[in-house]
């Protein structure tokens, strides 16, 4: 491929150089464009050569990882390490319970399990064993980590579901890298990062303009609870799951969580500002 490109380039430059040259101002224009052509030719074919080298290196990684050797094992572990690190960085940046180390360990552990199963099949071919049997336990066993990241806050808000799903996805990516399926592991990592970064922005935008959402409210007195309900009815806001909790500290008012339905997203900001400015609530937060 490289030889053919160089040969074509040499023929084009030679043909351009041997053209008959006109006189005067046209001759200057001819010389100037000849130099531009040669520079562009160098750039185009240089880029093609670099792209060709990049594709050859990627093909080498993919094909080597599918085999069984020390080199293949290193490539598999490196891809598992990279996938776990990239996903963990996003979770660490958002201060979640499971960060870089947790995701990397999950990904490397899953890759190790898959490689061990592959090793058994390669080293002991006479043993009638299912290669997927041991790795299958990773998918079910990762649940104990996921449960540890899911918590219900004092505001009855469930947190950690995305982190738990990220751990499960990291385990799956580790299994793919462990068996040498580098193309799938790479594409899966890109899509997981796309979900955590890009789709998260879409999720926030949809939630901001949604008609249904949850509220956490703190009141000064019990009487303010009735005023708050009247204010919601005034704005034609429907509510459900209204749970009131007594204050733990003596002298504080009650708090409540509720699900609301507003007729128009524009009413959302108006309502929240009014109840806060009128002193009906001490604190209000969207969940």
Tab-separated table of C-alpha atoms in Angstrom:
chain	number	residue	atom	x	y	z
A	1	UNK	CA	0.000	0.000	0.000
A	2	UNK	CA	2.759	2.437	0.971
A	3	UNK	CA	4.820	1.578	-2.108
A	4	UNK	CA	1.839	2.137	-4.418
A	5	UNK	CA	1.094	5.574	-2.907
A	6	UNK	CA	4.720	6.691	-3.310
A	7	UNK	CA	4.770	5.480	-6.907
A	8	UNK	CA	1.557	7.374	-7.819
A	9	UNK	CA	2.883	10.514	-6.148
A	10	UNK	CA	6.160	10.294	-8.100
A	11	UNK	CA	4.296	9.915	-11.417
A	12	UNK	CA	2.048	12.924	-10.710
A	13	UNK	CA	4.938	15.183	-9.694
A	14	UNK	CA	6.979	14.072	-12.701
A	15	UNK	CA	4.104	14.748	-15.100
A	16	UNK	CA	3.454	18.169	-13.584
A	17	UNK	CA	7.158	19.129	-13.706
A	18	UNK	CA	7.574	18.162	-17.394
A	19	UNK	CA	4.620	20.226	-18.649
A	20	UNK	CA	5.535	23.023	-21.105
A	21	UNK	CA	5.946	26.333	-19.274
A	22	UNK	CA	4.267	29.535	-20.542
A	23	UNK	CA	6.089	32.886	-20.546
A	24	UNK	CA	5.760	36.053	-18.428
A	25	UNK	CA	3.229	36.494	-15.614
A	26	UNK	CA	1.559	33.191	-16.459
A	27	UNK	CA	4.899	31.486	-15.973
A	28	UNK	CA	5.171	32.912	-12.410
A	29	UNK	CA	1.664	31.677	-11.654
A	30	UNK	CA	2.619	28.261	-13.048
A	31	UNK	CA	5.729	28.033	-10.825
A	32	UNK	CA	3.796	29.131	-7.734
A	33	UNK	CA	1.097	26.525	-8.223
A	34	UNK	CA	3.672	23.835	-8.897
A	35	UNK	CA	5.126	24.396	-5.419
A	36	UNK	CA	1.646	24.398	-3.850
A	37	UNK	CA	0.836	21.163	-5.624
A	38	UNK	CA	3.980	19.496	-4.354
A	39	UNK	CA	3.337	20.688	-0.781
A	40	UNK	CA	-0.261	19.435	-0.870
A	41	UNK	CA	0.908	16.170	-2.378
A	42	UNK	CA	3.326	15.689	0.528
A	43	UNK	CA	0.567	16.456	3.058
A	44	UNK	CA	-2.054	14.187	1.491
A	45	UNK	CA	0.178	11.178	1.078
A	46	UNK	CA	1.835	11.780	4.441
A	47	UNK	CA	-1.597	11.710	6.144
A	48	UNK	CA	-2.551	8.560	4.275
A	49	UNK	CA	0.635	6.868	5.385
A	50	UNK	CA	0.003	7.842	9.030
A	51	UNK	CA	-3.591	6.635	8.839
A	52	UNK	CA	-2.371	3.399	7.335
A	53	UNK	CA	0.131	2.919	10.152
A	54	UNK	CA	-2.586	3.626	12.761
A	55	UNK	CA	-4.937	1.056	11.236
A	56	UNK	CA	-2.154	-1.512	11.044
A	57	UNK	CA	-1.353	-0.990	14.729
A	58	UNK	CA	-5.039	-1.314	15.707
A	59	UNK	CA	-5.380	-4.500	13.647
A	60	UNK	CA	-2.257	-5.843	15.315
A	61	UNK	CA	-3.722	-5.186	18.797
A	62	UNK	CA	-7.069	-6.791	17.943
A	63	UNK	CA	-5.606	-9.880	16.304
A	64	UNK	CA	-2.964	-10.378	19.021
A	65	UNK	CA	-5.548	-10.058	21.812
A	66	UNK	CA	-7.614	-12.858	20.275
A	67	UNK	CA	-4.729	-15.282	20.656
A	68	UNK	CA	-3.272	-16.828	23.785
A	69	UNK	CA	0.137	-15.470	24.756
A	70	UNK	CA	1.762	-13.174	27.306
A	71	UNK	CA	1.448	-10.321	24.833
A	72	UNK	CA	-2.275	-11.013	24.413
A	73	UNK	CA	-2.771	-11.090	28.194
A	74	UNK	CA	-1.044	-7.722	28.603
A	75	UNK	CA	-3.260	-6.149	25.921
A	76	UNK	CA	-6.403	-7.540	27.559
A	77	UNK	CA	-5.439	-6.248	30.995
A	78	UNK	CA	-4.500	-2.826	29.595
A	79	UNK	CA	-7.861	-2.425	27.880
A	80	UNK	CA	-9.675	-3.505	31.051
A	81	UNK	CA	-7.608	-1.014	33.057
A	82	UNK	CA	-8.375	1.777	30.586
A	83	UNK	CA	-12.120	1.078	30.517
A	84	UNK	CA	-12.382	0.996	34.325
A	85	UNK	CA	-10.332	4.176	34.679
A	86	UNK	CA	-12.390	6.194	32.184
A	87	UNK	CA	-15.715	5.213	33.771
A	88	UNK	CA	-14.334	5.698	37.292
A	89	UNK	CA	-13.133	9.221	36.469
A	90	UNK	CA	-16.700	10.311	35.689
A	91	UNK	CA	-18.022	8.819	38.944
A	92	UNK	CA	-15.136	10.271	40.964
A	93	UNK	CA	-15.683	13.701	39.438
A	94	UNK	CA	-19.309	13.617	40.650
A	95	UNK	CA	-18.220	12.447	44.130
A	96	UNK	CA	-20.067	9.124	43.970
A	97	UNK	CA	-19.544	6.223	46.350
A	98	UNK	CA	-17.672	4.106	43.806
A	99	UNK	CA	-14.773	5.929	42.156
A	100	UNK	CA	-11.759	5.147	39.993
A	101	UNK	CA	-10.281	2.369	42.153
A	102	UNK	CA	-13.584	0.514	42.524
A	103	UNK	CA	-14.360	0.555	38.808
A	104	UNK	CA	-10.808	-0.425	37.849
A	105	UNK	CA	-10.796	-3.340	40.307
A	106	UNK	CA	-14.168	-4.552	39.037
A	107	UNK	CA	-13.001	-4.349	35.417
A	108	UNK	CA	-9.640	-6.043	36.074
A	109	UNK	CA	-11.237	-8.721	38.244
A	110	UNK	CA	-13.776	-9.539	35.550
A	111	UNK	CA	-11.017	-9.716	32.942
A	112	UNK	CA	-9.011	-12.026	35.208
A	113	UNK	CA	-11.984	-14.361	35.629
A	114	UNK	CA	-12.550	-14.500	31.871
A	115	UNK	CA	-8.859	-15.106	31.175
A	116	UNK	CA	-8.725	-17.852	33.815
A	117	UNK	CA	-11.649	-19.592	32.147
A	118	UNK	CA	-9.892	-19.239	28.777
A	119	UNK	CA	-6.673	-20.589	30.295
A	120	UNK	CA	-8.471	-23.697	31.559
A	121	UNK	CA	-9.913	-24.355	28.105
A	122	UNK	CA	-6.501	-23.901	26.403
A	123	UNK	CA	-4.338	-25.748	28.940
A	124	UNK	CA	-6.707	-28.637	29.655
A	125	UNK	CA	-8.540	-29.307	26.380
A	126	UNK	CA	-9.566	-32.802	27.529
A	127	UNK	CA	-11.701	-31.346	30.322
A	128	UNK	CA	-15.267	-30.911	29.167
A	129	UNK	CA	-15.912	-27.503	30.717
A	130	UNK	CA	-18.068	-24.547	29.748
A	131	UNK	CA	-15.863	-21.481	29.218
A	132	UNK	CA	-18.713	-19.134	30.144
A	133	UNK	CA	-19.622	-20.867	33.412
A	134	UNK	CA	-17.177	-19.031	35.713
A	135	UNK	CA	-17.593	-15.594	34.074
A	136	UNK	CA	-21.369	-15.928	34.407
A	137	UNK	CA	-20.958	-15.741	38.185
A	138	UNK	CA	-19.422	-12.282	37.827
A	139	UNK	CA	-22.650	-10.848	36.431
A	140	UNK	CA	-24.696	-12.112	39.377
A	141	UNK	CA	-21.947	-11.586	41.966
A	142	UNK	CA	-21.435	-7.901	41.122
A	143	UNK	CA	-24.817	-7.251	42.726
A	144	UNK	CA	-23.359	-7.014	46.237
A	145	UNK	CA	-21.265	-4.015	45.177
A	146	UNK	CA	-24.232	-2.401	43.472
A	147	UNK	CA	-26.356	-2.718	46.598
A	148	UNK	CA	-23.629	-0.978	48.590
A	149	UNK	CA	-23.782	2.103	46.361
A	150	UNK	CA	-27.587	2.470	46.427
A	151	UNK	CA	-28.868	4.461	49.387
A	152	UNK	CA	-32.122	6.126	50.396
A	153	UNK	CA	-31.502	9.572	51.874
A	154	UNK	CA	-33.448	11.225	54.667
A	155	UNK	CA	-35.434	13.006	51.968
A	156	UNK	CA	-36.690	9.643	50.640
A	157	UNK	CA	-34.469	10.127	47.590
A	158	UNK	CA	-32.853	7.063	45.993
A	159	UNK	CA	-29.227	7.684	45.009
A	160	UNK	CA	-26.528	5.487	43.505
A	161	UNK	CA	-28.506	3.679	40.805
A	162	UNK	CA	-26.324	5.054	37.994
A	163	UNK	CA	-23.151	4.144	39.892
A	164	UNK	CA	-24.455	0.610	40.459
A	165	UNK	CA	-25.262	0.291	36.753
A	166	UNK	CA	-21.779	1.626	35.939
A	167	UNK	CA	-20.171	-1.073	38.095
A	168	UNK	CA	-22.204	-3.741	36.323
A	169	UNK	CA	-21.227	-2.295	32.920
A	170	UNK	CA	-17.560	-2.223	34.016
A	171	UNK	CA	-17.768	-5.918	34.868
A	172	UNK	CA	-19.199	-6.672	31.415
A	173	UNK	CA	-16.467	-4.630	29.724
A	174	UNK	CA	-13.861	-6.479	31.767
A	175	UNK	CA	-15.254	-9.823	30.597
A	176	UNK	CA	-15.129	-8.651	26.973
A	177	UNK	CA	-11.523	-7.478	27.331
A	178	UNK	CA	-10.604	-10.671	29.173
A	179	UNK	CA	-11.642	-12.912	26.318
A	180	UNK	CA	-9.869	-10.706	23.762
A	181	UNK	CA	-12.950	-9.029	22.323
A	182	UNK	CA	-11.157	-5.674	22.118
A	183	UNK	CA	-13.457	-4.159	19.484
A	184	UNK	CA	-16.528	-4.752	21.661
A	185	UNK	CA	-14.795	-3.558	24.829
A	186	UNK	CA	-13.666	-0.344	23.114
A	187	UNK	CA	-17.047	0.429	21.582
A	188	UNK	CA	-18.794	-0.449	24.857
A	189	UNK	CA	-16.533	1.929	26.802
A	190	UNK	CA	-17.247	4.760	24.358
A	191	UNK	CA	-21.011	4.203	24.625
A	192	UNK	CA	-20.923	4.008	28.433
A	193	UNK	CA	-19.014	7.313	28.564
A	194	UNK	CA	-21.489	8.797	26.073
A	195	UNK	CA	-24.325	7.768	28.386
A	196	UNK	CA	-22.689	9.213	31.496
A	197	UNK	CA	-21.620	12.487	29.863
A	198	UNK	CA	-23.974	13.389	27.007
A	199	UNK	CA	-27.205	11.643	27.990
A	200	UNK	CA	-26.805	13.006	31.522
A	201	UNK	CA	-27.225	16.527	30.078
A	202	UNK	CA	-30.368	15.381	28.265
A	203	UNK	CA	-31.668	13.814	31.477
A	204	UNK	CA	-31.170	17.079	33.394
A	205	UNK	CA	-32.893	19.093	30.659
A	206	UNK	CA	-35.908	16.774	30.569
A	207	UNK	CA	-36.181	16.781	34.367
A	208	UNK	CA	-36.043	20.594	34.418
A	209	UNK	CA	-38.998	20.848	32.015
A	210	UNK	CA	-41.012	17.920	33.377
A	211	UNK	CA	-44.552	18.301	34.702
A	212	UNK	CA	-43.969	15.614	37.317
A	213	UNK	CA	-41.308	15.957	40.008
A	214	UNK	CA	-40.705	15.456	43.727
A	215	UNK	CA	-40.195	18.062	46.427
A	216	UNK	CA	-38.588	18.117	49.846
A	217	UNK	CA	-39.969	20.875	52.094
A	218	UNK	CA	-39.154	22.098	55.605
A	219	UNK	CA	-41.666	24.224	57.544
A	220	UNK	CA	-41.344	26.596	60.490
A	221	UNK	CA	-44.651	25.505	62.095
A	222	UNK	CA	-47.435	22.986	61.520
A	223	UNK	CA	-49.715	25.818	60.370
A	224	UNK	CA	-47.418	26.494	57.418
A	225	UNK	CA	-48.205	23.033	56.080
A	226	UNK	CA	-51.821	24.097	55.505
A	227	UNK	CA	-50.679	27.354	53.877
A	228	UNK	CA	-48.396	25.410	51.569
A	229	UNK	CA	-51.253	23.140	50.462
A	230	UNK	CA	-53.476	26.175	49.814
A	231	UNK	CA	-50.719	27.748	47.702
A	232	UNK	CA	-50.468	24.588	45.585
A	233	UNK	CA	-54.214	24.559	44.987
A	234	UNK	CA	-54.051	28.236	44.062
A	235	UNK	CA	-51.649	27.385	41.219
A	236	UNK	CA	-53.720	24.336	40.209
A	237	UNK	CA	-50.913	21.982	41.251
A	238	UNK	CA	-51.858	18.384	42.012
A	239	UNK	CA	-49.902	16.443	44.617
A	240	UNK	CA	-49.641	12.909	45.984
A	241	UNK	CA	-47.529	10.812	48.383
A	242	UNK	CA	-47.492	13.678	50.887
A	243	UNK	CA	-45.375	12.287	53.750
A	244	UNK	CA	-44.863	14.504	56.808
A	245	UNK	CA	-42.039	13.815	59.271
A	246	UNK	CA	-41.775	15.341	62.715
A	247	UNK	CA	-38.612	17.236	63.548
A	248	UNK	CA	-35.975	15.363	65.522
A	249	UNK	CA	-34.623	18.541	67.126
A	250	UNK	CA	-36.974	20.244	69.547
A	251	UNK	CA	-38.232	23.608	68.278
A	252	UNK	CA	-37.882	22.797	64.576
A	253	UNK	CA	-40.902	22.473	62.347
A	254	UNK	CA	-41.957	19.391	60.380
A	255	UNK	CA	-40.592	18.365	56.986
A	256	UNK	CA	-42.338	16.683	54.095
A	257	UNK	CA	-41.729	14.919	50.806
A	258	UNK	CA	-44.332	14.876	48.048
A	259	UNK	CA	-44.863	14.233	44.360
A	260	UNK	CA	-46.391	17.089	42.395
A	261	UNK	CA	-47.912	17.580	38.956
A	262	UNK	CA	-47.933	21.081	37.489
A	263	UNK	CA	-50.162	22.178	34.585
A	264	UNK	CA	-47.349	24.113	32.889
A	265	UNK	CA	-43.553	23.941	33.364
A	266	UNK	CA	-43.478	27.764	33.490
A	267	UNK	CA	-45.510	27.664	36.728
A	268	UNK	CA	-42.719	25.671	38.364
A	269	UNK	CA	-40.290	28.523	39.044
A	270	UNK	CA	-43.089	30.954	39.938
A	271	UNK	CA	-44.556	28.631	42.535
A	272	UNK	CA	-41.218	27.771	44.157
A	273	UNK	CA	-40.213	31.434	44.382
A	274	UNK	CA	-43.547	32.530	45.852
A	275	UNK	CA	-43.691	29.962	48.658
A	276	UNK	CA	-40.106	30.760	49.603
A	277	UNK	CA	-40.480	34.562	49.483
A	278	UNK	CA	-43.788	34.527	51.401
A	279	UNK	CA	-42.161	32.652	54.279
A	280	UNK	CA	-44.507	29.678	53.914
A	281	UNK	CA	-41.572	27.258	53.838
A	282	UNK	CA	-38.194	27.439	55.501
A	283	UNK	CA	-36.488	25.327	52.862
A	284	UNK	CA	-37.605	23.734	49.583
A	285	UNK	CA	-35.672	21.489	47.188
A	286	UNK	CA	-36.462	19.594	44.015
A	287	UNK	CA	-35.497	15.921	44.205
